mmCIF file of C-alpha atoms and ligand atoms in Angstrom:
data_model
loop_
_atom_site.group_PDB
_atom_site.id
_atom_site.type_symbol
_atom_site.label_atom_id
_atom_site.label_comp_id
_atom_site.label_asym_id
_atom_site.label_seq_id
_atom_site.Cartn_x
_atom_site.Cartn_y
_atom_site.Cartn_z
ATOM 1 C CA MET A 1 -0.056 -0.067 -0.042
ATOM 2 C CA ALA A 2 1.489 3.433 -1.080
ATOM 3 C CA TYR A 3 2.238 5.962 1.709
ATOM 4 C CA ASP A 4 -0.131 8.690 1.346
ATOM 5 C CA GLU A 5 0.788 11.625 3.857
ATOM 6 C CA ARG A 6 -2.145 13.571 2.387
ATOM 7 C CA LEU A 7 -5.026 11.465 4.521
ATOM 8 C CA SER A 8 -7.767 13.750 5.239
ATOM 9 C CA PHE A 9 -11.149 13.175 6.431
ATOM 10 C CA SER A 10 -14.429 15.216 7.163
ATOM 11 C CA VAL A 11 -17.160 14.837 9.768
ATOM 12 C CA ARG A 12 -20.887 14.929 8.341
ATOM 13 C CA LYS A 13 -23.037 17.086 9.989
ATOM 14 C CA LEU A 14 -27.101 17.123 10.212
ATOM 15 C CA GLN A 15 -29.756 19.140 10.913
ATOM 16 C CA LEU A 16 -33.195 18.398 9.517
ATOM 17 C CA MET A 17 -35.168 21.196 11.243
ATOM 18 C CA ASP A 18 -34.535 24.453 12.032
ATOM 19 C CA GLU A 19 -34.911 26.437 15.332
ATOM 20 C CA ALA A 20 -38.232 27.857 13.856
ATOM 21 C CA GLY A 21 -39.701 24.128 13.274
ATOM 22 C CA ASN A 22 -39.081 24.354 9.691
ATOM 23 C CA CYS A 23 -38.486 21.178 7.859
ATOM 24 C CA ASP A 24 -39.271 19.745 4.201
ATOM 25 C CA ALA A 25 -38.745 16.174 4.461
ATOM 26 C CA PRO A 26 -39.318 14.755 7.908
ATOM 27 C CA PRO A 27 -38.104 11.418 8.355
ATOM 28 C CA VAL A 28 -41.515 10.248 10.029
ATOM 29 C CA LYS A 29 -44.983 10.781 9.516
ATOM 30 C CA GLY A 30 -47.847 12.018 11.767
ATOM 31 C CA GLU A 31 -48.491 8.831 14.036
ATOM 32 C CA ASP A 32 -44.886 8.515 14.986
ATOM 33 C CA MET A 33 -44.693 12.229 15.104
ATOM 34 C CA ARG A 34 -47.009 12.528 17.649
ATOM 35 C CA LYS A 35 -45.804 10.015 19.610
ATOM 36 C CA MET A 36 -41.959 11.086 19.582
ATOM 37 C CA TYR A 37 -43.553 14.367 20.989
ATOM 38 C CA GLU A 38 -45.567 12.796 23.900
ATOM 39 C CA LEU A 39 -42.265 11.053 24.851
ATOM 40 C CA MET A 40 -40.461 14.019 25.064
ATOM 41 C CA LEU A 41 -43.127 16.171 26.513
ATOM 42 C CA THR A 42 -43.643 13.375 29.059
ATOM 43 C CA ALA A 43 -40.331 12.919 30.301
ATOM 44 C CA ARG A 44 -40.061 16.276 30.674
ATOM 45 C CA VAL A 45 -43.042 16.123 33.139
ATOM 46 C CA PHE A 46 -41.228 12.984 34.507
ATOM 47 C CA ASP A 47 -38.086 15.778 34.682
ATOM 48 C CA ASN A 48 -39.840 18.292 36.680
ATOM 49 C CA ASN A 49 -41.166 16.302 38.894
ATOM 50 C CA ALA A 50 -38.089 14.617 39.912
ATOM 51 C CA LEU A 51 -36.471 18.145 40.867
ATOM 52 C CA LYS A 52 -39.467 18.573 43.194
ATOM 53 C CA LEU A 53 -39.183 14.921 44.869
ATOM 54 C CA GLN A 54 -35.945 15.570 45.485
ATOM 55 C CA ARG A 55 -36.422 18.841 46.869
ATOM 56 C CA GLU A 56 -38.739 17.545 49.189
ATOM 57 C CA GLY A 57 -36.639 14.561 50.458
ATOM 58 C CA ARG A 58 -38.747 12.256 48.743
ATOM 59 C CA ILE A 59 -36.040 10.997 46.477
ATOM 60 C CA GLY A 60 -32.257 11.177 46.387
ATOM 61 C CA THR A 61 -29.625 12.882 44.076
ATOM 62 C CA TYR A 62 -30.764 13.033 40.565
ATOM 63 C CA ALA A 63 -29.651 13.715 37.126
ATOM 64 C CA SER A 64 -31.805 16.067 35.045
ATOM 65 C CA ILE A 65 -32.750 15.535 31.339
ATOM 66 C CA LEU A 66 -33.833 18.850 30.788
ATOM 67 C CA GLY A 67 -32.572 20.193 27.002
ATOM 68 C CA GLN A 68 -31.827 16.807 25.963
ATOM 69 C CA GLU A 69 -35.207 14.741 25.241
ATOM 70 C CA ALA A 70 -34.642 14.824 21.650
ATOM 71 C CA SER A 71 -31.495 12.950 21.729
ATOM 72 C CA GLN A 72 -32.734 10.337 23.981
ATOM 73 C CA VAL A 73 -36.233 10.230 22.338
ATOM 74 C CA GLY A 74 -35.213 10.290 18.559
ATOM 75 C CA SER A 75 -32.245 7.792 19.159
ATOM 76 C CA ALA A 76 -34.027 5.195 21.322
ATOM 77 C CA TYR A 77 -37.092 5.665 18.849
ATOM 78 C CA ALA A 78 -35.166 4.706 16.208
ATOM 79 C CA MET A 79 -33.882 1.223 17.932
ATOM 80 C CA GLN A 80 -35.976 -2.185 17.475
ATOM 81 C CA LYS A 81 -37.619 -4.041 20.066
ATOM 82 C CA GLU A 82 -34.923 -6.496 19.698
ATOM 83 C CA ASP A 83 -31.999 -3.957 20.091
ATOM 84 C CA TRP A 84 -30.466 -3.598 23.130
ATOM 85 C CA MET A 85 -29.604 -0.363 25.039
ATOM 86 C CA PHE A 86 -26.631 0.607 27.460
ATOM 87 C CA PRO A 87 -27.060 3.678 29.134
ATOM 88 C CA ALA A 88 -25.346 5.535 31.631
ATOM 89 C CA PHE A 89 -27.535 7.958 34.208
ATOM 90 C CA ARG A 90 -28.754 10.768 32.536
ATOM 91 C CA GLU A 91 -31.156 8.691 29.888
ATOM 92 C CA GLY A 92 -34.537 8.618 31.485
ATOM 93 C CA ALA A 93 -36.086 10.084 28.431
ATOM 94 C CA ALA A 94 -34.503 7.153 26.349
ATOM 95 C CA TYR A 95 -35.433 4.487 29.078
ATOM 96 C CA LEU A 96 -39.013 5.968 28.860
ATOM 97 C CA ALA A 97 -38.908 5.700 25.238
ATOM 98 C CA ARG A 98 -38.141 1.747 25.358
ATOM 99 C CA GLY A 99 -41.157 1.636 27.657
ATOM 100 C CA MET A 100 -39.524 1.703 31.246
ATOM 101 C CA PRO A 101 -42.004 1.960 34.067
ATOM 102 C CA MET A 102 -41.858 5.759 35.577
ATOM 103 C CA HIS A 103 -42.324 4.606 39.034
ATOM 104 C CA LEU A 104 -39.289 2.112 38.791
ATOM 105 C CA MET A 105 -37.075 5.435 37.652
ATOM 106 C CA TYR A 106 -38.481 6.877 40.712
ATOM 107 C CA ALA A 107 -37.539 3.747 42.636
ATOM 108 C CA TYR A 108 -33.985 4.079 41.373
ATOM 109 C CA TRP A 109 -33.333 7.473 42.162
ATOM 110 C CA ALA A 110 -34.896 6.981 45.895
ATOM 111 C CA GLY A 111 -31.860 4.487 46.316
ATOM 112 C CA ASP A 112 -33.989 1.555 45.465
ATOM 113 C CA GLU A 113 -32.512 -1.204 43.672
ATOM 114 C CA ARG A 114 -35.459 -2.444 42.969
ATOM 115 C CA GLY A 115 -35.616 0.538 40.328
ATOM 116 C CA ASN A 116 -32.681 -0.984 38.606
ATOM 117 C CA TYR A 117 -34.489 -4.168 37.638
ATOM 118 C CA ILE A 118 -35.638 -3.682 34.281
ATOM 119 C CA PRO A 119 -38.729 -5.694 33.073
ATOM 120 C CA PRO A 120 -37.905 -8.665 30.729
ATOM 121 C CA GLY A 121 -38.928 -7.798 27.086
ATOM 122 C CA LEU A 122 -37.186 -3.955 27.443
ATOM 123 C CA ASN A 123 -33.734 -5.166 26.212
ATOM 124 C CA CYS A 124 -32.662 -2.185 28.561
ATOM 125 C CA PHE A 125 -29.174 -2.272 30.687
ATOM 126 C CA SER A 126 -29.419 -0.809 34.180
ATOM 127 C CA VAL A 127 -28.346 2.963 34.881
ATOM 128 C CA SER A 128 -24.327 2.677 34.756
ATOM 129 C CA ILE A 129 -22.685 5.684 37.340
ATOM 130 C CA PRO A 130 -19.326 5.121 36.659
ATOM 131 C CA VAL A 131 -18.466 7.289 33.900
ATOM 132 C CA GLY A 132 -17.939 5.375 30.682
ATOM 133 C CA THR A 133 -17.951 2.223 31.658
ATOM 134 C CA GLN A 134 -21.222 0.850 29.967
ATOM 135 C CA PRO A 135 -19.730 1.409 26.382
ATOM 136 C CA PRO A 136 -17.956 -1.876 26.604
ATOM 137 C CA HIS A 137 -20.571 -3.684 27.780
ATOM 138 C CA ALA A 138 -22.620 -2.680 24.758
ATOM 139 C CA VAL A 139 -19.482 -3.318 22.252
ATOM 140 C CA GLY A 140 -19.152 -7.077 23.818
ATOM 141 C CA PHE A 141 -22.864 -7.311 23.867
ATOM 142 C CA ALA A 142 -23.173 -6.768 20.323
ATOM 143 C CA MET A 143 -20.085 -8.709 19.292
ATOM 144 C CA ALA A 144 -21.773 -11.574 20.840
ATOM 145 C CA ALA A 145 -25.023 -11.055 18.457
ATOM 146 C CA LYS A 146 -22.671 -11.534 15.763
ATOM 147 C CA MET A 147 -20.774 -14.851 17.198
ATOM 148 C CA LYS A 148 -24.393 -15.988 17.548
ATOM 149 C CA LYS A 149 -25.594 -14.872 14.178
ATOM 150 C CA GLU A 150 -28.584 -12.846 15.635
ATOM 151 C CA LYS A 151 -29.803 -9.699 14.192
ATOM 152 C CA TYR A 152 -30.057 -7.582 17.155
ATOM 153 C CA ALA A 153 -27.909 -4.084 17.250
ATOM 154 C CA THR A 154 -26.658 -2.514 20.544
ATOM 155 C CA VAL A 155 -26.900 1.574 21.272
ATOM 156 C CA THR A 156 -24.970 3.068 24.219
ATOM 157 C CA TYR A 157 -25.026 6.500 25.679
ATOM 158 C CA PHE A 158 -22.444 8.618 27.067
ATOM 159 C CA GLY A 159 -21.674 11.676 27.438
ATOM 160 C CA ASP A 160 -18.853 14.423 26.320
ATOM 161 C CA GLY A 161 -16.830 13.628 29.574
ATOM 162 C CA ALA A 162 -17.272 9.986 29.064
ATOM 163 C CA ALA A 163 -15.592 10.460 25.430
ATOM 164 C CA SER A 164 -12.473 10.991 27.325
ATOM 165 C CA GLU A 165 -12.456 8.012 29.352
ATOM 166 C CA GLY A 166 -10.131 5.017 28.431
ATOM 167 C CA ASP A 167 -13.034 2.448 28.558
ATOM 168 C CA THR A 168 -15.094 4.387 25.789
ATOM 169 C CA MET A 169 -11.742 4.533 23.460
ATOM 170 C CA GLU A 170 -11.174 0.789 24.065
ATOM 171 C CA ALA A 171 -14.918 -0.357 23.506
ATOM 172 C CA MET A 172 -14.803 1.920 20.009
ATOM 173 C CA ASN A 173 -11.504 0.367 19.095
ATOM 174 C CA PHE A 174 -12.686 -3.352 19.718
ATOM 175 C CA ALA A 175 -15.984 -2.747 18.048
ATOM 176 C CA GLY A 176 -13.902 -1.107 15.282
ATOM 177 C CA VAL A 177 -11.907 -3.872 14.468
ATOM 178 C CA PHE A 178 -14.354 -6.411 15.152
ATOM 179 C CA LYS A 179 -16.984 -4.485 13.352
ATOM 180 C CA ALA A 180 -19.619 -4.867 16.232
ATOM 181 C CA PRO A 181 -23.465 -3.999 15.379
ATOM 182 C CA VAL A 182 -23.134 -1.236 18.022
ATOM 183 C CA VAL A 183 -24.272 2.351 17.818
ATOM 184 C CA PHE A 184 -22.232 4.903 19.746
ATOM 185 C CA VAL A 185 -24.568 7.719 20.979
ATOM 186 C CA CYS A 186 -22.974 10.236 22.501
ATOM 187 C CA GLN A 187 -24.834 13.205 24.035
ATOM 188 C CA ASN A 188 -22.382 16.044 23.937
ATOM 189 C CA ASN A 189 -24.382 18.414 26.383
ATOM 190 C CA GLN A 190 -21.277 20.964 26.731
ATOM 191 C CA TRP A 191 -20.222 20.274 29.982
ATOM 192 C CA ALA A 192 -19.019 17.236 31.920
ATOM 193 C CA ILE A 193 -20.210 18.659 35.700
ATOM 194 C CA SER A 194 -18.092 22.434 35.913
ATOM 195 C CA MET A 195 -15.719 21.013 32.880
ATOM 196 C CA PRO A 196 -16.862 22.813 29.529
ATOM 197 C CA SER A 197 -16.380 20.438 26.528
ATOM 198 C CA ARG A 198 -13.787 22.767 25.031
ATOM 199 C CA ARG A 199 -11.515 21.863 28.171
ATOM 200 C CA GLN A 200 -12.286 18.116 27.530
ATOM 201 C CA THR A 201 -11.376 17.477 24.409
ATOM 202 C CA ALA A 202 -8.995 19.218 21.686
ATOM 203 C CA SER A 203 -10.666 17.830 18.921
ATOM 204 C CA GLY A 204 -13.145 20.077 16.615
ATOM 205 C CA THR A 205 -15.933 17.261 17.217
ATOM 206 C CA ILE A 206 -16.849 14.326 19.325
ATOM 207 C CA ALA A 207 -17.745 12.587 16.198
ATOM 208 C CA GLN A 208 -14.526 12.520 14.195
ATOM 209 C CA LYS A 209 -13.169 9.924 16.824
ATOM 210 C CA ALA A 210 -14.486 7.354 14.858
ATOM 211 C CA VAL A 211 -12.333 8.161 12.060
ATOM 212 C CA ALA A 212 -9.435 6.982 13.926
ATOM 213 C CA PHE A 213 -11.305 3.697 14.805
ATOM 214 C CA GLY A 214 -12.219 2.923 11.441
ATOM 215 C CA PHE A 215 -16.004 3.786 11.040
ATOM 216 C CA ASP A 216 -18.432 6.580 10.535
ATOM 217 C CA GLY A 217 -18.970 9.348 12.888
ATOM 218 C CA ILE A 218 -21.577 12.156 12.678
ATOM 219 C CA GLN A 219 -22.363 14.584 14.408
ATOM 220 C CA VAL A 220 -26.521 16.148 14.368
ATOM 221 C CA ASP A 221 -28.208 18.900 15.989
ATOM 222 C CA GLY A 222 -29.156 17.030 19.276
ATOM 223 C CA ASN A 223 -32.051 19.247 19.723
ATOM 224 C CA ASP A 224 -33.437 18.342 16.271
ATOM 225 C CA ILE A 225 -35.498 15.032 16.874
ATOM 226 C CA PHE A 226 -35.827 14.380 13.379
ATOM 227 C CA ALA A 227 -31.716 14.505 12.840
ATOM 228 C CA VAL A 228 -31.375 12.416 15.676
ATOM 229 C CA TYR A 229 -33.521 10.044 14.679
ATOM 230 C CA LYS A 230 -32.782 9.807 10.730
ATOM 231 C CA ALA A 231 -28.946 9.325 11.572
ATOM 232 C CA THR A 232 -29.240 6.981 14.552
ATOM 233 C CA LYS A 233 -31.836 4.926 12.249
ATOM 234 C CA GLU A 234 -29.431 4.618 9.234
ATOM 235 C CA ALA A 235 -26.546 3.523 11.787
ATOM 236 C CA LEU A 236 -28.438 1.021 13.243
ATOM 237 C CA GLU A 237 -29.634 -0.655 9.803
ATOM 238 C CA LYS A 238 -26.132 -0.683 8.803
ATOM 239 C CA ALA A 239 -24.911 -2.341 11.917
ATOM 240 C CA ARG A 240 -27.637 -4.852 11.771
ATOM 241 C CA ALA A 241 -26.548 -5.428 8.114
ATOM 242 C CA GLY A 242 -23.231 -6.103 9.153
ATOM 243 C CA ASP A 243 -21.404 -3.148 8.077
ATOM 244 C CA GLY A 244 -19.946 -2.568 11.580
ATOM 245 C CA PRO A 245 -20.194 0.341 14.111
ATOM 246 C CA ALA A 246 -21.145 4.008 13.849
ATOM 247 C CA LEU A 247 -20.873 7.076 16.188
ATOM 248 C CA VAL A 248 -23.367 9.502 16.528
ATOM 249 C CA GLU A 249 -22.777 12.503 18.365
ATOM 250 C CA CYS A 250 -25.765 14.570 19.653
ATOM 251 C CA LEU A 251 -24.646 18.298 19.863
ATOM 252 C CA THR A 252 -27.356 19.725 22.679
ATOM 253 C CA TYR A 253 -27.359 21.332 26.181
ATOM 254 C CA ARG A 254 -27.476 20.683 29.889
ATOM 255 C CA MET A 255 -30.457 23.129 30.883
ATOM 256 C CA GLY A 256 -29.995 21.942 34.188
ATOM 257 C CA ASP A 257 -27.368 21.512 36.996
ATOM 258 C CA HIS A 258 -25.518 18.424 36.699
ATOM 259 C CA THR A 259 -27.216 16.589 39.127
ATOM 260 C CA THR A 260 -29.351 18.124 42.466
ATOM 261 C CA ALA A 261 -26.199 18.512 44.213
ATOM 262 C CA ASP A 262 -24.592 20.646 41.956
ATOM 263 C CA ASP A 263 -24.987 24.482 41.042
ATOM 264 C CA ALA A 264 -24.177 25.434 37.789
ATOM 265 C CA LYS A 265 -24.639 29.232 38.512
ATOM 266 C CA LYS A 266 -20.804 28.784 39.812
ATOM 267 C CA TYR A 267 -19.231 28.112 36.511
ATOM 268 C CA ARG A 268 -21.383 28.908 33.522
ATOM 269 C CA SER A 269 -23.441 32.152 32.607
ATOM 270 C CA GLU A 270 -27.239 32.688 32.128
ATOM 271 C CA LYS A 271 -26.837 34.259 28.949
ATOM 272 C CA GLU A 272 -25.337 30.734 27.635
ATOM 273 C CA ILE A 273 -28.840 29.212 29.064
ATOM 274 C CA GLU A 274 -30.933 31.976 27.400
ATOM 275 C CA GLU A 275 -29.243 31.225 24.295
ATOM 276 C CA TRP A 276 -29.901 27.585 24.352
ATOM 277 C CA LYS A 277 -33.217 27.992 25.313
ATOM 278 C CA LYS A 278 -34.259 29.151 21.916
ATOM 279 C CA LYS A 279 -33.310 25.754 20.251
ATOM 280 C CA ASP A 280 -35.423 24.021 22.840
ATOM 281 C CA PRO A 281 -35.949 20.503 21.255
ATOM 282 C CA ILE A 282 -39.609 20.131 22.591
ATOM 283 C CA ASP A 283 -40.717 23.774 21.526
ATOM 284 C CA ARG A 284 -38.962 23.165 17.778
ATOM 285 C CA LEU A 285 -41.260 19.908 17.121
ATOM 286 C CA ARG A 286 -43.935 21.466 18.597
ATOM 287 C CA ARG A 287 -43.690 24.805 15.774
ATOM 288 C CA HIS A 288 -43.438 22.333 13.161
ATOM 289 C CA MET A 289 -46.603 20.006 13.908
ATOM 290 C CA LEU A 290 -48.585 22.887 14.637
ATOM 291 C CA LYS A 291 -47.252 24.521 11.017
ATOM 292 C CA LYS A 292 -48.229 21.241 9.378
ATOM 293 C CA LYS A 293 -51.638 20.933 11.203
ATOM 294 C CA ILE A 294 -50.520 17.749 12.752
ATOM 295 C CA TRP A 295 -51.106 19.258 16.205
ATOM 296 C CA SER A 296 -53.553 21.772 17.897
ATOM 297 C CA ASP A 297 -53.745 23.791 20.738
ATOM 298 C CA ALA A 298 -56.699 21.554 22.104
ATOM 299 C CA ASP A 299 -54.043 18.490 21.559
ATOM 300 C CA GLU A 300 -51.448 20.221 23.555
ATOM 301 C CA LYS A 301 -53.824 20.798 26.503
ATOM 302 C CA ARG A 302 -55.211 16.810 26.372
ATOM 303 C CA LEU A 303 -51.531 15.794 26.504
ATOM 304 C CA GLN A 304 -50.070 18.244 29.239
ATOM 305 C CA LYS A 305 -53.182 16.938 31.303
ATOM 306 C CA ASN A 306 -52.353 13.348 30.518
ATOM 307 C CA ALA A 307 -48.547 13.285 30.680
ATOM 308 C CA ALA A 308 -49.241 15.047 34.410
ATOM 309 C CA ASP A 309 -52.015 12.196 35.252
ATOM 310 C CA ARG A 310 -49.572 9.591 34.554
ATOM 311 C CA VAL A 311 -46.506 11.018 36.150
ATOM 312 C CA GLN A 312 -48.914 11.189 39.467
ATOM 313 C CA ALA A 313 -49.736 7.817 38.887
ATOM 314 C CA ALA A 314 -46.164 6.957 38.875
ATOM 315 C CA ILE A 315 -45.174 8.653 41.872
ATOM 316 C CA LYS A 316 -48.293 7.296 43.653
ATOM 317 C CA ALA A 317 -47.197 3.655 42.567
ATOM 318 C CA PHE A 318 -43.713 4.345 43.813
ATOM 319 C CA GLU A 319 -44.214 5.724 46.978
ATOM 320 C CA GLU A 320 -47.097 2.761 47.515
ATOM 321 C CA MET A 321 -44.109 0.183 46.928
ATOM 322 C CA PRO A 322 -43.796 -2.586 49.613
ATOM 323 C CA GLU A 323 -40.562 -1.503 51.552
ATOM 324 C CA PRO A 324 -37.575 -3.246 50.499
ATOM 325 C CA LYS A 325 -36.367 -6.306 52.577
ATOM 326 C CA ARG A 326 -33.470 -4.943 54.426
ATOM 327 C CA GLU A 327 -31.574 -7.887 54.459
ATOM 328 C CA ASP A 328 -31.720 -7.931 50.712
ATOM 329 C CA MET A 329 -28.561 -5.331 51.200
ATOM 330 C CA PHE A 330 -26.289 -8.703 52.003
ATOM 331 C CA ARG A 331 -27.498 -10.818 48.535
ATOM 332 C CA TYR A 332 -27.077 -11.085 45.037
ATOM 333 C CA VAL A 333 -23.637 -9.342 45.097
ATOM 334 C CA TYR A 334 -21.840 -13.015 45.813
ATOM 335 C CA GLU A 335 -22.972 -16.505 45.403
ATOM 336 C CA LYS A 336 -21.571 -17.020 48.300
ATOM 337 C CA PRO A 337 -21.387 -14.347 50.773
ATOM 338 C CA THR A 338 -17.631 -13.734 52.064
ATOM 339 C CA GLN A 339 -16.767 -13.967 55.633
ATOM 340 C CA ALA A 340 -16.900 -9.881 56.206
ATOM 341 C CA LEU A 341 -20.221 -9.976 54.645
ATOM 342 C CA GLN A 342 -21.735 -13.276 56.904
ATOM 343 C CA GLU A 343 -20.290 -10.810 59.872
ATOM 344 C CA GLN A 344 -21.943 -8.193 58.880
ATOM 345 C CA MET A 345 -25.207 -10.108 58.469
ATOM 346 C CA LYS A 346 -24.872 -11.288 62.002
ATOM 347 C CA GLU A 347 -24.102 -8.138 63.707
ATOM 348 C CA TYR A 348 -27.330 -7.028 61.283
ATOM 349 C CA GLU A 349 -29.565 -9.555 62.861
ATOM 350 C CA GLY A 350 -28.460 -9.048 66.248
ATOM 351 C CA GLY A 351 -28.970 -5.339 66.431
ATOM 352 C CA LEU A 352 -32.567 -6.134 64.988
ATOM 353 C CA LYS A 353 -33.264 -8.245 68.344
ATOM 354 C CA LYS A 354 -32.137 -5.907 70.492
HETATM 355 C C1 TPP B 401 -15.273 7.199 36.890
HETATM 356 C C2 TPP B 401 -16.140 7.974 37.209
HETATM 357 N N1 TPP B 401 -15.347 9.134 37.186
HETATM 358 C C3 TPP B 401 -15.803 10.362 37.887
HETATM 359 C C4 TPP B 401 -17.046 10.043 38.017
HETATM 360 C C5 TPP B 401 -17.902 11.364 38.703
HETATM 361 N N2 TPP B 401 -18.763 11.915 37.954
HETATM 362 C C6 TPP B 401 -20.421 11.726 37.744
HETATM 363 S S1 TPP B 401 -20.489 11.975 36.114
HETATM 364 C C7 TPP B 401 -19.360 13.147 35.902
HETATM 365 C C8 TPP B 401 -19.561 13.620 34.791
HETATM 366 C C9 TPP B 401 -19.904 13.415 33.270
HETATM 367 O O1 TPP B 401 -19.828 14.179 32.231
HETATM 368 P P1 TPP B 401 -20.419 13.555 30.628
HETATM 369 O O2 TPP B 401 -19.877 12.388 30.547
HETATM 370 O O3 TPP B 401 -20.535 14.580 29.873
HETATM 371 O O4 TPP B 401 -22.057 13.424 31.075
HETATM 372 P P2 TPP B 401 -23.087 14.253 31.495
HETATM 373 O O5 TPP B 401 -23.484 14.395 33.150
HETATM 374 O O6 TPP B 401 -22.945 15.479 31.034
HETATM 375 O O7 TPP B 401 -24.597 13.633 31.268
HETATM 376 C C10 TPP B 401 -18.628 12.802 36.486
HETATM 377 C C11 TPP B 401 -16.970 13.317 36.434
HETATM 378 C C12 TPP B 401 -17.837 8.949 37.960
HETATM 379 N N3 TPP B 401 -19.516 8.407 38.141
HETATM 380 N N4 TPP B 401 -17.391 7.920 37.593
HETATM 381 MG MG1 MG B 402 -21.969 16.253 29.335
#
């Protein structure tokens, strides 16, 4: 092979719908569009209530989805039922799109491990708090699909911060070499707690990192649900057809604090947030649907009420769950409890008898 010192690459970018909601060729029709909108709006109501529950001490620390609804719903909606999702910790809207019951999501954030029990058939893995540890799982699972000649693909979500973790890079390397049917969805929300993405990486985009691993990368407007959906769907189709992995970078913005334990005012400006408010993903799709007469003010009112009712019912179901068995904290990690665990269990039981 001749040595070519002019090796060059370019990164594809995709936006289908502008901020005013204009889009000539949406990739989905009326019914799917309404469903996507319903999922985004319900996720926002879920999120808003989670923040309130945390403030009232009814759940623990919570990581808000606000502003990232299109990146999550657009990509999850592009998946087929038999595909598998490997999320990080901010993927409430993606979980919702996969059918995860909301009361279990609240339970998770209340520190109840039963909230991490994914109902069979949803094909989702549980929340991954350690940053960047889930992409290797998604790649391994995708390699298994290939070995077993099964037709599913995997999708893993991670952030701009996770994109500079060794685990994520190793996962991409494996995926490229083994042509694993996996789609890496990076939600570049521009912040990793207080670290801005320009300090996170010196590369102009995260999408271009795919080039080094030998597969396609695309940067999409992450607040444009049509662009996210189209890019993810095409990447999944290629992955399932045996054409290997892809990286979809969704350029979006974390509108809220990193978690309820953070105060973003300390490190970023109100002006930046105001600019991103104009790009709100839910407003954008609503404008489009109103223009195209796919949606009406009456539909909006009905949906707002329906989402509020569903979320309230989920909160009720979560708060009425029977108390978890306390001895469960000693179970399930080891097949046979270690000596230290056995001692702790005895101590715990002794405490109960007092
Ligand atoms: C391995 C590891 N290191 C550090 C942390 C603490 N931590 C939690 S979230 C986070 C930033 C993640 O940023 P990003 O990947 O961009 O995701 P985002 O929070 O923006 O969704 C850090 C450093 C962690 N959970 N795990
Ligand atoms: Mg981030």
